Short mmCIF file of C-alpha atoms in Angstrom, two decimals:
data_model
loop_
_atom_site.label_atom_id
_atom_site.label_comp_id
_atom_site.label_asym_id
_atom_site.label_seq_id
_atom_site.Cartn_x
_atom_site.Cartn_y
_atom_site.Cartn_z
CA MET A 760 3.34 -13.91 -38.69
CA ARG A 761 0.78 -12.00 -40.69
CA ILE A 762 0.34 -8.38 -39.67
CA ILE A 763 -2.97 -6.59 -40.10
CA LEU A 764 -2.72 -4.48 -43.24
CA THR A 765 0.99 -3.63 -43.56
CA LEU A 766 1.60 -3.92 -39.86
CA PHE A 767 -0.82 -2.04 -37.67
CA ILE A 768 -4.19 -0.45 -37.73
CA ILE A 769 -4.28 2.97 -36.10
CA PHE A 770 -7.56 4.77 -35.56
CA ILE A 771 -7.86 8.34 -34.30
CA ALA A 772 -11.28 9.77 -33.59
CA SER A 773 -13.13 11.82 -31.01
CA SER A 774 -14.05 9.98 -27.85
CA LYS A 775 -17.62 9.18 -26.83
CA THR A 776 -16.67 8.57 -23.21
CA PHE A 777 -16.95 10.96 -20.30
CA PRO A 778 -14.59 13.92 -20.68
CA GLN A 779 -12.46 12.94 -17.68
CA LEU A 780 -11.35 9.77 -19.52
CA MET A 781 -10.76 9.79 -23.27
CA TYR A 782 -9.56 7.01 -25.58
CA LEU A 783 -7.29 8.79 -28.03
CA GLU A 784 -5.26 6.41 -30.20
CA ARG A 785 -5.04 2.69 -30.69
CA ILE A 786 -2.51 0.38 -32.31
CA GLU A 787 -3.16 -3.28 -33.17
CA VAL A 788 -1.12 -6.35 -34.06
CA GLU A 789 -2.74 -9.52 -35.31
CA SER A 790 -2.50 -12.01 -32.45
CA GLY A 791 -4.47 -15.09 -31.44
CA TYR A 792 -5.68 -15.58 -27.89
CA SER A 793 -3.24 -18.45 -27.42
CA ASP A 794 -0.26 -16.34 -28.52
CA ASN A 795 2.02 -14.74 -25.97
CA ASP A 796 1.26 -11.16 -25.00
CA PHE A 797 3.47 -8.23 -25.79
CA MET A 798 5.07 -6.51 -22.82
CA VAL A 799 4.74 -2.74 -23.21
CA ILE A 800 7.44 -0.49 -21.72
CA PRO A 801 7.84 3.30 -21.99
CA ARG A 802 10.75 5.01 -23.73
CA ALA A 803 11.93 8.62 -23.86
CA ASP A 804 10.32 9.05 -27.29
CA GLY A 805 7.32 6.77 -26.91
CA LEU A 806 7.17 3.07 -26.14
CA MET A 807 8.46 -0.36 -27.03
CA ALA A 808 6.50 -3.62 -27.07
CA PHE A 809 8.06 -7.08 -27.21
CA ARG A 810 7.37 -10.77 -26.74
CA THR A 811 8.81 -14.17 -27.55
CA GLN A 812 6.72 -16.34 -29.85
CA PRO A 813 7.26 -20.02 -30.69
CA GLU A 814 7.44 -20.87 -34.36
CA LYS A 815 4.67 -23.03 -35.76
CA GLY A 816 5.45 -26.67 -36.31
CA PHE A 817 7.14 -29.40 -34.34
CA ASN A 818 10.33 -27.69 -33.28
CA PHE A 819 11.78 -25.77 -30.35
CA LYS A 820 12.47 -22.55 -32.19
CA SER A 821 11.18 -19.14 -31.07
CA THR A 822 11.66 -15.53 -32.08
CA LEU A 823 11.92 -12.30 -30.15
CA GLN A 824 9.40 -9.92 -31.71
CA TYR A 825 9.29 -6.21 -31.01
CA PHE A 826 8.10 -2.87 -32.34
CA GLN A 827 8.38 0.75 -31.31
CA ALA A 828 5.83 3.56 -31.40
CA ASP A 829 5.87 7.30 -30.78
CA PHE A 830 3.59 9.22 -28.44
CA GLU A 831 0.78 9.10 -31.02
CA LEU A 832 1.18 5.32 -31.30
CA LYS A 833 2.48 5.58 -34.85
CA SER A 834 4.83 2.82 -35.97
CA ASP A 835 5.96 1.19 -39.17
CA ILE A 836 8.66 -1.20 -38.02
CA PHE A 837 8.17 -4.76 -36.80
CA LYS A 838 11.25 -6.84 -36.05
CA GLU A 839 11.87 -10.54 -35.37
CA ILE A 840 15.10 -11.92 -33.90
CA PRO A 841 15.82 -15.67 -33.82
CA ILE A 842 16.34 -17.22 -30.38
CA LYS A 843 18.60 -20.18 -29.74
CA GLU A 844 16.73 -23.47 -29.59
CA ASN A 845 15.46 -24.53 -26.14
CA TYR A 846 16.12 -21.09 -24.63
CA GLU A 847 13.40 -19.06 -22.93
CA LEU A 848 13.17 -15.41 -21.95
CA ILE A 849 13.60 -14.99 -18.18
CA SER A 850 14.16 -11.23 -17.78
CA TYR A 851 14.84 -7.98 -19.62
CA ASP A 852 15.89 -4.38 -19.22
CA LEU A 853 15.81 -1.13 -21.17
CA GLU A 854 18.93 1.05 -20.93
CA GLY A 855 18.75 4.22 -22.99
CA ASP A 856 18.51 3.26 -26.66
CA TYR A 857 19.36 -0.38 -25.98
CA PHE A 858 17.05 -3.23 -25.06
CA TYR A 859 18.44 -6.32 -23.34
CA ALA A 860 16.75 -9.73 -23.22
CA LEU A 861 18.11 -12.45 -20.94
CA PHE A 862 17.58 -16.06 -22.04
CA GLN A 863 18.10 -19.33 -20.21
CA ARG A 864 18.13 -22.99 -21.28
CA GLY A 865 16.23 -25.18 -18.84
CA THR A 866 15.26 -24.50 -15.25
CA SER A 867 18.40 -25.56 -13.39
CA LEU A 868 20.25 -22.88 -11.44
CA ALA A 869 23.35 -23.83 -13.42
CA SER A 870 21.58 -23.51 -16.79
CA ASP A 871 23.33 -21.71 -19.63
CA ARG A 872 22.26 -18.11 -20.24
CA TYR A 873 22.93 -15.49 -22.87
CA LEU A 874 21.92 -11.92 -23.70
CA ILE A 875 20.51 -10.32 -26.81
CA GLU A 876 21.40 -6.62 -27.08
CA VAL A 877 19.10 -4.68 -29.40
CA ASN A 878 20.10 -1.25 -30.71
CA LEU A 879 16.72 0.48 -30.94
CA ILE A 880 18.06 3.29 -33.13
CA GLU A 881 19.56 1.06 -35.81
CA ASP A 882 17.31 -1.96 -35.12
CA THR A 883 20.25 -4.33 -34.96
CA ALA A 884 20.79 -7.22 -32.54
CA THR A 885 23.91 -8.74 -30.99
CA GLU A 886 24.25 -11.95 -28.99
CA ILE A 887 26.40 -11.73 -25.85
CA ALA A 888 27.71 -14.87 -24.18
CA LEU A 889 27.54 -14.96 -20.38
CA GLU A 890 30.37 -16.84 -18.72
CA ASN A 891 31.54 -17.30 -15.13
CA ILE A 892 28.28 -16.07 -13.62
CA TYR A 893 27.87 -17.69 -10.22
CA THR A 894 25.17 -20.35 -9.86
CA MET A 895 22.31 -18.51 -8.18
CA GLU A 896 18.55 -18.37 -7.93
CA LEU A 897 18.08 -15.24 -10.00
CA LYS A 898 15.95 -12.52 -8.41
CA GLU A 899 16.77 -9.44 -10.47
CA PHE A 900 18.57 -8.44 -13.63
CA PHE A 901 19.27 -5.09 -15.25
CA VAL A 902 21.92 -3.31 -17.26
CA LEU A 903 23.89 -0.25 -16.14
CA ASN A 904 25.94 1.35 -18.95
CA ARG A 905 26.70 -2.00 -20.64
CA ASN A 906 27.32 -3.71 -17.32
CA ALA A 907 24.83 -6.50 -16.65
CA VAL A 908 23.83 -6.75 -12.98
CA PHE A 909 22.65 -10.09 -11.59
CA MET A 910 21.13 -10.35 -8.14
CA GLY A 911 20.09 -13.67 -6.62
CA THR A 912 20.53 -16.05 -3.72
CA THR A 913 22.78 -19.01 -3.12
CA ASP A 914 22.86 -21.04 0.11
CA SER A 915 20.09 -18.70 1.37
CA ARG A 916 22.45 -15.73 1.09
CA PRO A 917 22.22 -12.83 -1.36
CA ILE A 918 24.80 -12.30 -4.07
CA VAL A 919 25.26 -9.50 -6.63
CA GLN A 920 27.52 -9.85 -9.65
CA ILE A 921 28.36 -7.36 -12.41
CA PHE A 922 29.26 -8.61 -15.90
CA ASP A 923 31.25 -6.13 -17.99
CA MET A 924 30.06 -6.72 -21.57
CA SER A 925 33.02 -4.91 -23.10
CA ALA A 926 35.71 -6.82 -21.21
CA SER A 927 33.68 -10.03 -20.66
CA ASN A 928 34.73 -10.22 -17.01
CA VAL A 929 32.70 -10.66 -13.83
CA ILE A 930 32.94 -8.76 -10.54
CA THR A 931 31.29 -10.01 -7.35
CA VAL A 932 30.07 -7.11 -5.24
CA GLN A 933 31.64 -7.24 -1.79
CA GLY A 934 29.86 -6.90 1.55
CA ILE A 935 26.56 -8.47 0.46
CA TYR A 936 27.02 -12.23 0.80
CA SER A 937 26.42 -13.02 4.48
CA LYS A 938 24.01 -14.72 6.88
CA GLU A 939 20.80 -13.11 8.10
CA THR A 940 20.97 -10.71 5.16
CA ASN A 941 18.37 -9.76 2.57
CA ILE A 942 18.37 -7.26 -0.26
CA VAL A 943 15.40 -4.93 0.03
CA GLN A 944 15.96 -2.98 -3.19
CA LEU A 945 18.38 -2.50 -6.06
CA ARG A 946 18.34 0.85 -7.83
CA LYS A 947 20.44 1.88 -10.81
CA ASP A 948 21.35 5.44 -11.73
CA SER A 949 22.48 5.40 -15.36
CA GLU A 950 23.34 9.09 -15.45
CA LEU A 951 25.67 8.89 -12.45
CA GLY A 952 26.80 5.33 -13.15
CA LEU A 953 25.83 4.18 -9.65
CA LEU A 954 24.23 1.07 -8.16
CA ASP A 955 22.37 1.45 -4.84
CA ILE A 956 21.78 -1.68 -2.78
CA LEU A 957 19.44 -1.42 0.20
CA VAL A 958 20.27 -4.27 2.57
CA SER A 959 18.50 -5.63 5.64
CA ARG A 960 20.58 -7.48 8.25
CA ARG A 961 19.97 -8.98 11.68
CA ASP A 962 22.73 -9.00 14.28
CA LYS A 963 23.43 -11.69 16.87
CA PHE A 964 20.68 -10.23 19.05
CA LYS A 965 18.23 -10.53 16.12
CA MET A 966 18.03 -6.75 15.87
CA LYS A 967 17.33 -5.60 12.33
CA GLN A 968 19.44 -2.94 10.64
CA LEU A 969 18.98 -1.30 7.27
CA SER A 970 22.06 -0.28 5.26
CA LEU A 971 22.42 1.62 2.00
CA ILE A 972 25.54 0.58 0.08
CA THR A 973 26.43 2.42 -3.13
CA PHE A 974 28.79 1.06 -5.80
CA ASP A 975 30.00 2.40 -9.11
CA GLU A 976 29.18 0.45 -12.28
CA LYS A 977 32.41 -1.56 -11.92
CA GLY A 978 31.57 -2.76 -8.41
CA ASN A 979 33.75 -0.36 -6.40
CA LYS A 980 32.15 0.72 -3.10
CA ILE A 981 31.42 4.46 -2.94
CA ARG A 982 29.67 4.71 0.43
CA GLU A 983 27.83 2.76 3.10
CA VAL A 984 25.18 4.27 5.35
CA ALA A 985 23.95 2.11 8.24
CA ILE A 986 20.61 3.14 9.71
CA GLY A 987 21.24 2.59 13.44
CA ARG A 988 18.92 2.07 16.34
CA LEU A 989 15.48 3.57 16.02
CA LYS A 990 13.64 5.92 18.36
CA ASP A 991 11.93 2.96 20.01
CA PRO A 992 14.01 -0.25 20.45
CA ASN A 993 10.84 -2.28 19.86
CA TRP A 994 10.47 -0.86 16.35
CA GLU A 995 12.02 -2.06 13.12
CA LEU A 996 11.98 -0.82 9.54
CA VAL A 997 9.85 -3.21 7.52
CA GLU A 998 10.61 -2.13 3.95
CA GLY A 999 12.32 0.64 2.02
CA ILE A 1000 12.07 2.56 -1.24
CA LEU A 1001 15.00 4.64 -2.46
CA THR A 1002 14.57 7.98 -4.19
CA PRO A 1003 16.96 9.25 -6.88
CA ILE A 1004 19.92 11.37 -5.78
CA GLN A 1005 19.08 15.06 -6.18
CA ASN A 1006 21.45 17.87 -5.15
CA TYR A 1007 23.58 15.28 -3.33
CA GLN A 1008 20.58 14.31 -1.19
CA GLN A 1009 18.75 10.98 -1.11
CA SER A 1010 15.82 9.62 0.88
CA ILE A 1011 14.37 6.27 1.90
CA PHE A 1012 10.67 5.76 2.58
CA GLY A 1013 8.79 2.75 3.88
CA THR A 1014 6.73 1.32 6.67
CA TYR A 1015 7.91 0.48 10.17
CA GLY A 1016 6.36 -1.57 12.94
CA GLN A 1017 6.74 -3.61 16.10
CA ARG A 1018 9.47 -6.25 16.28
CA LYS A 1019 8.28 -9.87 16.24
CA ARG A 1020 4.75 -8.69 15.54
CA GLU A 1021 2.76 -8.03 12.38
CA ALA A 1022 1.89 -4.56 13.68
CA TYR A 1023 2.54 -1.55 11.47
CA GLN A 1024 3.09 1.76 13.26
CA GLY A 1025 3.30 4.09 10.26
CA ILE A 1026 5.67 5.43 7.61
CA TYR A 1027 9.25 6.60 8.06
CA GLN A 1028 11.48 8.96 6.07
CA VAL A 1029 15.29 8.77 6.13
CA ASP A 1030 17.17 11.73 4.59
CA ILE A 1031 20.85 11.19 3.68
CA ASN A 1032 23.23 14.04 2.83
CA GLU A 1033 26.40 14.07 0.71
CA PHE A 1034 28.53 13.12 3.74
CA GLY A 1035 26.54 9.96 4.49
CA GLU A 1036 24.91 11.55 7.52
CA TYR A 1037 21.23 10.78 7.99
CA SER A 1038 18.16 11.87 9.92
CA ILE A 1039 14.96 9.90 10.36
CA ARG A 1040 11.35 10.96 10.84
CA TYR A 1041 8.42 8.82 11.93
CA PHE A 1042 4.82 9.37 10.91
CA THR A 1043 2.01 7.63 12.82
CA LEU A 1044 -1.77 7.53 12.66
CA GLU A 1045 -1.80 10.75 14.64
CA ASP A 1046 -0.27 12.40 11.56
CA PHE A 1047 -2.85 10.75 9.26
CA PRO A 1048 -6.27 12.24 10.14
CA ASN A 1049 -7.63 11.14 6.74
CA PHE A 1050 -6.24 7.59 6.84
CA TYR A 1051 -9.69 6.08 7.42
CA ASN A 1052 -11.52 8.29 4.94
CA TYR A 1053 -12.29 5.17 2.91
CA LEU A 1054 -14.76 4.12 5.60
CA ASN A 1055 -18.29 5.47 5.77
CA GLU A 1056 -18.92 8.24 8.27
CA LYS A 1057 -20.32 5.99 11.01
CA GLN A 1058 -17.44 3.51 10.75
CA ARG A 1059 -14.89 6.32 10.61
CA ILE A 1060 -16.19 8.01 13.75
CA LYS A 1061 -16.24 4.71 15.62
CA LYS A 1062 -12.70 3.92 14.50
CA TRP A 1063 -11.28 7.27 15.60
CA GLN A 1064 -13.06 7.13 18.94
CA SER A 1065 -11.31 3.84 19.61
CA LEU A 1066 -7.95 5.27 18.51
CA ASP A 1067 -8.38 8.41 20.60
CA ARG A 1068 -8.97 6.28 23.70
CA ALA A 1069 -5.77 4.34 22.99
CA ILE A 1070 -3.77 7.54 22.45
CA ALA A 1071 -5.17 9.05 25.68
CA LYS A 1072 -3.77 6.02 27.53
CA GLY A 1073 -0.33 6.69 26.08
CA LYS A 1074 -0.51 3.87 23.55
CA SER A 1075 0.65 4.15 19.97
CA PRO A 1076 -2.10 2.58 17.85
CA SER A 1077 -1.03 0.21 15.10
CA ILE A 1078 -2.23 -0.01 11.50
CA LYS A 1079 -3.85 -3.27 10.52
CA PRO A 1080 -3.85 -5.58 8.73
CA VAL A 1081 -0.95 -4.80 6.30
CA LEU A 1082 0.36 -1.41 5.18
CA SER A 1083 2.79 -1.56 2.26
CA SER A 1084 4.51 1.45 0.71
CA ARG A 1085 4.50 0.93 -3.06
CA GLU A 1086 5.95 3.99 -4.78
CA VAL A 1087 7.53 7.35 -4.08
CA HIS A 1088 6.96 10.19 -6.58
CA SER A 1089 9.36 13.13 -6.35
CA THR A 1090 8.14 16.67 -7.08
CA ASP A 1091 9.59 20.16 -6.69
CA GLN A 1092 7.81 20.45 -3.34
CA GLY A 1093 8.55 17.04 -1.87
CA PHE A 1094 7.55 13.40 -2.04
CA LEU A 1095 4.28 11.54 -2.59
CA VAL A 1096 4.25 8.13 -0.91
CA TYR A 1097 1.66 5.69 -2.27
CA SER A 1098 0.77 2.78 0.03
CA ASP A 1099 -1.79 -0.03 -0.02
CA ASN A 1100 -3.72 -1.22 3.03
CA PHE A 1101 -4.80 -4.81 2.55
CA LEU A 1102 -5.51 -8.18 4.15
CA ALA A 1103 -3.41 -11.20 3.17
CA THR A 1104 -5.38 -14.42 3.56
CA ASN A 1105 -2.34 -16.52 2.66
CA PRO A 1106 -1.11 -18.08 5.93
CA ARG A 1107 2.40 -18.16 4.44
CA TYR A 1108 2.30 -14.52 3.44
CA ILE A 1109 5.68 -12.94 2.68
CA GLN A 1110 7.89 -12.74 5.72
CA ARG A 1111 9.22 -9.34 6.56
CA ASP A 1112 12.80 -10.39 6.08
CA GLY A 1113 12.01 -11.77 2.62
CA VAL A 1114 10.68 -8.54 1.20
CA TYR A 1115 12.32 -7.38 -2.00
CA ALA A 1116 11.07 -4.12 -3.47
CA ASN A 1117 11.22 -5.21 -7.12
CA ASP A 1118 9.69 -8.62 -6.49
CA ALA A 1119 6.32 -10.06 -5.52
CA TYR A 1120 5.68 -7.66 -2.62
CA ARG A 1121 6.16 -4.46 -4.57
CA PHE A 1122 7.45 -4.25 -8.11
CA ASN A 1123 7.96 -1.90 -10.99
CA PRO A 1124 5.06 -2.29 -13.45
CA TYR A 1125 7.38 -2.01 -16.45
CA ARG A 1126 9.61 -4.89 -15.43
CA MET A 1127 8.87 -8.58 -15.46
CA ASN A 1128 9.80 -10.92 -12.65
CA PRO A 1129 12.59 -13.28 -13.73
CA PHE A 1130 10.48 -16.31 -12.89
CA GLN A 1131 7.65 -17.65 -14.97
CA TYR A 1132 4.61 -19.83 -14.59
CA ASP A 1133 4.92 -22.13 -17.60
CA GLY A 1134 7.59 -20.94 -19.97
CA PHE A 1135 7.01 -17.36 -21.03
CA PRO A 1136 3.74 -16.39 -19.32
CA SER A 1137 0.99 -15.22 -21.62
CA ASN A 1138 0.25 -12.18 -19.50
CA LEU A 1139 3.69 -11.85 -17.88
CA GLY A 1140 2.42 -12.63 -14.44
CA SER A 1141 -0.30 -10.59 -12.84
CA ARG A 1142 -2.12 -7.29 -12.80
CA TYR A 1143 0.36 -4.53 -13.62
CA GLY A 1144 3.58 -6.37 -14.17
CA ALA A 1145 4.56 -9.83 -13.14
CA SER A 1146 5.00 -11.88 -10.05
CA SER A 1147 5.16 -15.61 -9.56
CA LEU A 1148 6.07 -15.57 -5.88
CA GLN A 1149 3.66 -15.68 -2.96
CA THR A 1150 0.57 -15.82 -5.13
CA GLU A 1151 -1.24 -18.53 -3.16
CA GLY A 1152 -4.26 -17.21 -1.34
CA GLU A 1153 -6.14 -13.96 -1.72
CA TYR A 1154 -5.25 -10.36 -1.04
CA ARG A 1155 -8.16 -8.11 -0.12
CA PHE A 1156 -7.37 -4.46 -0.73
CA GLN A 1157 -9.12 -2.05 1.61
CA SER A 1158 -7.66 1.30 0.55
CA ALA A 1159 -5.00 3.15 -1.40
CA TYR A 1160 -3.36 5.72 0.87
CA PHE A 1161 -1.41 8.78 -0.28
CA LEU A 1162 0.93 10.83 1.91
CA TYR A 1163 2.41 14.03 0.44
CA LEU A 1164 5.41 15.30 2.37
CA SER A 1165 7.49 18.43 1.94
CA LYS A 1166 11.24 18.06 1.56
CA ASP A 1167 11.70 19.02 5.20
CA GLY A 1168 9.30 16.29 6.33
CA GLN A 1169 6.10 18.25 6.90
CA VAL A 1170 2.78 16.71 5.91
CA ILE A 1171 1.34 18.78 3.05
CA TRP A 1172 -1.74 16.59 2.77
CA GLU A 1173 -2.83 12.97 2.99
CA ASN A 1174 -5.92 11.06 1.94
CA ALA A 1175 -7.25 7.66 0.92
CA PHE A 1176 -9.37 5.98 -1.76
CA ASN A 1177 -11.72 3.11 -0.95
CA LEU A 1178 -10.81 -0.13 -2.76
CA ASN A 1179 -13.92 -1.90 -1.46
CA ASN A 1180 -12.09 -5.09 -0.52
CA LYS A 1181 -11.17 -5.80 -4.13
CA VAL A 1182 -9.54 -9.21 -4.42
CA SER A 1183 -6.26 -9.97 -6.14
CA PHE A 1184 -4.25 -13.19 -6.22
CA GLY A 1185 -0.97 -11.28 -6.23
CA PRO A 1186 0.35 -9.03 -3.46
CA GLY A 1187 1.72 -6.33 -5.77
CA LYS A 1188 0.41 -2.78 -5.87
CA TYR A 1189 -3.23 -2.56 -6.82
CA GLY A 1190 -3.39 0.60 -8.92
CA GLU A 1191 -1.49 3.02 -11.12
CA VAL A 1192 -0.71 6.55 -9.94
CA ASN A 1193 -0.17 9.69 -11.98
CA PHE A 1194 0.79 12.80 -9.97
CA ASP A 1195 1.99 16.23 -11.10
CA GLY A 1196 2.28 17.90 -7.68
CA GLU A 1197 -1.35 19.05 -7.68
CA LYS A 1198 -3.53 16.54 -9.51
CA LEU A 1199 -3.51 12.85 -8.66
CA HIS A 1200 -5.20 10.31 -10.92
CA TYR A 1201 -5.48 6.72 -9.70
CA MET A 1202 -6.64 3.89 -11.96
CA PHE A 1203 -7.00 0.14 -11.73
CA LEU A 1204 -8.55 -2.73 -13.65
CA ASP A 1205 -11.29 -4.97 -12.32
CA GLY A 1206 -12.19 -7.55 -14.92
CA SER A 1207 -12.66 -5.67 -18.16
CA GLU A 1208 -13.63 -2.38 -16.51
CA ILE A 1209 -11.39 0.56 -15.67
CA TYR A 1210 -11.88 2.39 -12.38
CA LEU A 1211 -10.74 5.99 -11.97
CA SER A 1212 -10.33 8.12 -8.83
CA TYR A 1213 -9.11 11.70 -8.57
CA LEU A 1214 -7.50 13.88 -5.88
CA LYS A 1215 -6.72 17.56 -6.26
CA ASN A 1216 -4.56 19.27 -3.65
CA GLY A 1217 -5.38 16.47 -1.26
CA GLU A 1218 -9.17 16.66 -1.69
CA VAL A 1219 -11.09 13.69 -3.07
CA ILE A 1220 -13.05 14.95 -6.09
CA PHE A 1221 -14.42 11.55 -7.07
CA GLU A 1222 -13.51 7.89 -6.65
CA ASN A 1223 -14.14 4.56 -8.33
CA LEU A 1224 -15.86 5.79 -11.48
CA ALA A 1225 -16.22 2.77 -13.76
CA PHE A 1226 -15.57 2.89 -17.52
CA GLU A 1227 -15.97 0.23 -20.16
CA ILE A 1228 -13.13 -0.40 -22.57
CA GLN A 1229 -13.98 1.18 -25.92
CA LEU A 1230 -12.70 1.15 -29.45
CA ILE A 1231 -11.69 4.27 -31.38
CA ASN A 1232 -13.45 3.38 -34.63
CA GLU A 1233 -17.17 3.90 -34.06
CA LYS A 1234 -18.03 1.46 -36.86
CA GLU A 1235 -16.47 -1.46 -35.04
CA ARG A 1236 -17.52 -3.43 -31.97
CA ILE A 1237 -15.71 -5.46 -29.34
CA LYS A 1238 -16.77 -9.11 -29.59
CA ASP A 1239 -14.91 -10.13 -26.44
CA THR A 1240 -11.85 -9.26 -24.37
CA GLN A 1241 -9.32 -11.63 -22.83
CA GLU A 1242 -9.34 -10.19 -19.32
CA SER A 1243 -6.22 -12.04 -18.19
CA SER A 1244 -4.18 -10.26 -20.88
CA LEU A 1245 -5.14 -6.72 -19.85
CA THR A 1246 -2.44 -4.41 -18.50
CA LEU A 1247 -2.82 -0.80 -17.38
CA SER A 1248 0.10 1.55 -16.74
CA SER A 1249 0.84 5.23 -16.26
CA TRP A 1250 2.78 6.55 -19.26
CA TYR A 1251 3.67 10.27 -19.25
CA MET A 1252 1.98 13.47 -18.03
CA ASN A 1253 -1.71 12.57 -17.64
CA TYR A 1254 -1.66 9.73 -20.18
CA TYR A 1255 -2.03 6.02 -19.54
CA LEU A 1256 -1.59 2.88 -21.66
CA LEU A 1257 -4.07 0.02 -21.80
CA SER A 1258 -3.06 -3.17 -23.60
CA GLY A 1259 -4.36 -6.69 -24.07
CA LYS A 1260 -6.13 -9.04 -26.47
CA GLN A 1261 -9.55 -8.63 -28.07
CA ARG A 1262 -11.74 -9.97 -30.82
CA VAL A 1263 -13.13 -7.11 -32.90
CA ARG A 1264 -16.16 -7.24 -35.23
CA TYR A 1265 -15.98 -5.15 -38.39
CA GLN A 1266 -17.29 -5.04 -41.95
CA ASP A 1267 -15.04 -5.66 -44.92
CA GLU A 1268 -15.20 -3.72 -48.19
CA GLU A 1269 -18.08 -5.87 -49.37
CA GLY A 1270 -20.10 -5.21 -46.24
CA LYS A 1271 -19.64 -8.70 -44.80
CA GLU A 1272 -19.12 -9.02 -41.06
CA LYS A 1273 -15.65 -10.20 -40.08
CA VAL A 1274 -13.84 -10.80 -36.81
CA ARG A 1275 -10.15 -10.17 -36.19
CA ASP A 1276 -8.08 -11.29 -33.20
CA VAL A 1277 -5.63 -8.63 -32.08
CA PHE A 1278 -3.24 -7.50 -29.41
CA PHE A 1279 -3.94 -3.79 -28.89
CA ILE A 1280 -2.43 -0.78 -27.17
CA THR A 1281 -4.68 2.18 -26.42
CA LYS A 1282 -3.61 5.64 -25.31
CA ILE A 1283 -5.87 7.13 -22.62
CA LYS A 1284 -5.99 10.77 -21.52
CA LEU A 1285 -7.21 11.70 -18.04
CA ASP A 1286 -8.44 15.05 -16.75
CA GLY A 1287 -10.30 14.87 -13.47
CA ASP A 1288 -11.08 18.60 -13.65
CA LEU A 1289 -13.60 17.85 -16.42
CA TYR A 1290 -15.69 15.68 -14.14
CA VAL A 1291 -19.31 16.78 -13.73
CA PRO A 1292 -21.36 15.12 -10.97
CA GLN A 1293 -24.47 13.35 -12.25
CA ASP A 1294 -26.76 15.58 -10.21
CA GLU A 1295 -25.46 18.59 -12.17
CA PHE A 1296 -26.38 17.23 -15.61
#
């Protein structure tokens, strides 16, 4: 593979865009439109980008290609690692200074798999054989302190296994494999060496119960907290997102609703102390006076008049059509819960009991789904990560809703952005959030345009400002952009990353016009405080 110049082209120049959004740095790798995209993931000292790329010619050989960059997108190392013939990348994880790529031969559940462990400090790679892993439909994979965790299903039941890379032995986590059981979320804590498994079960009366089971990295159970009957026996917890453990405390956030009905009542908060004791709070529309702020004034007034009549009759109004909690951001003051309100036109939309937090319904933008479209997908799935499940049909996003709660469960503020019924063919979260406890930036892609909204202390300053993608070098022009390759993600502080494929027009040393095909990564800085309304120019 030929790299532009020695490897990359990096341009740094002042931005010509509006001051609230600035394109700062850009890094490029020569890449044709038909080549696989690089997946970009953040690291403590910058980022890493990787992909698998078939070799040219009539063979079944591929290589794992990767590079690293610092916070200024400077890099001078490009590495290629051979992959075994007929093997394809199906998942990955980043654990400290080690990158792990999981490969599989064929599509059978019993297919052979192996790991490549990459030391990102020394840029060395080691192959690790995987033996005695149970035959399962793989749903999730990650690494916890050199212990590979596999989560999947077999016989319609969930199973979690831990492979100790040092001892080459496998442990099956106990208490997970059973009927009427689904895993809602897996969360690893590398610092504490813990694995949290949030499990949903139905008893013989079809009553749903949520349980948090914590294991150490060797599969030994540390605790189990069963969330018992709710305030109203007709309610059930729909989904759950775990927060990290802080000062021996942990919380779960998600939506709840009516049993046997697609009716969402609001958002719940479960607080768990060091003794496994828990308390639960429920938040309804009565706690969300700004929930319908995405509507125009006339529609909003009409909506609240209808809700007030229902409340006056003693009814608890439901939220329609679908409310999905996507992320929880922890701050010194409390927790920001980001949710999407959308309409699923797919008649076979994800069943409540099939929800998995890292999968199609709600997933981490820096992880890929273990399943692919055709081999290694060129854009790793969909908008901000990857998802190959439940993508039939359309998803019309009405609003992005933000609820900021104090640590004792008081509403600090809440508000919503209008998403104008934007359509997506994947049910994952629509936008990317950056929140520092005061300022909230929210961005999403629509085609080749970036849309930015901004909240400060709960007040909407502006929403849905559109920006064209721009180059850094003013002497160059974008010929075209491969929209399906574009990915947008929050990086650190108030910086975002935009990546994808473009054709760029430029002049060579002789003044002749040339075109280069590249995969690019651009660093974007946001500052909503610099926004000036047009009527003030």
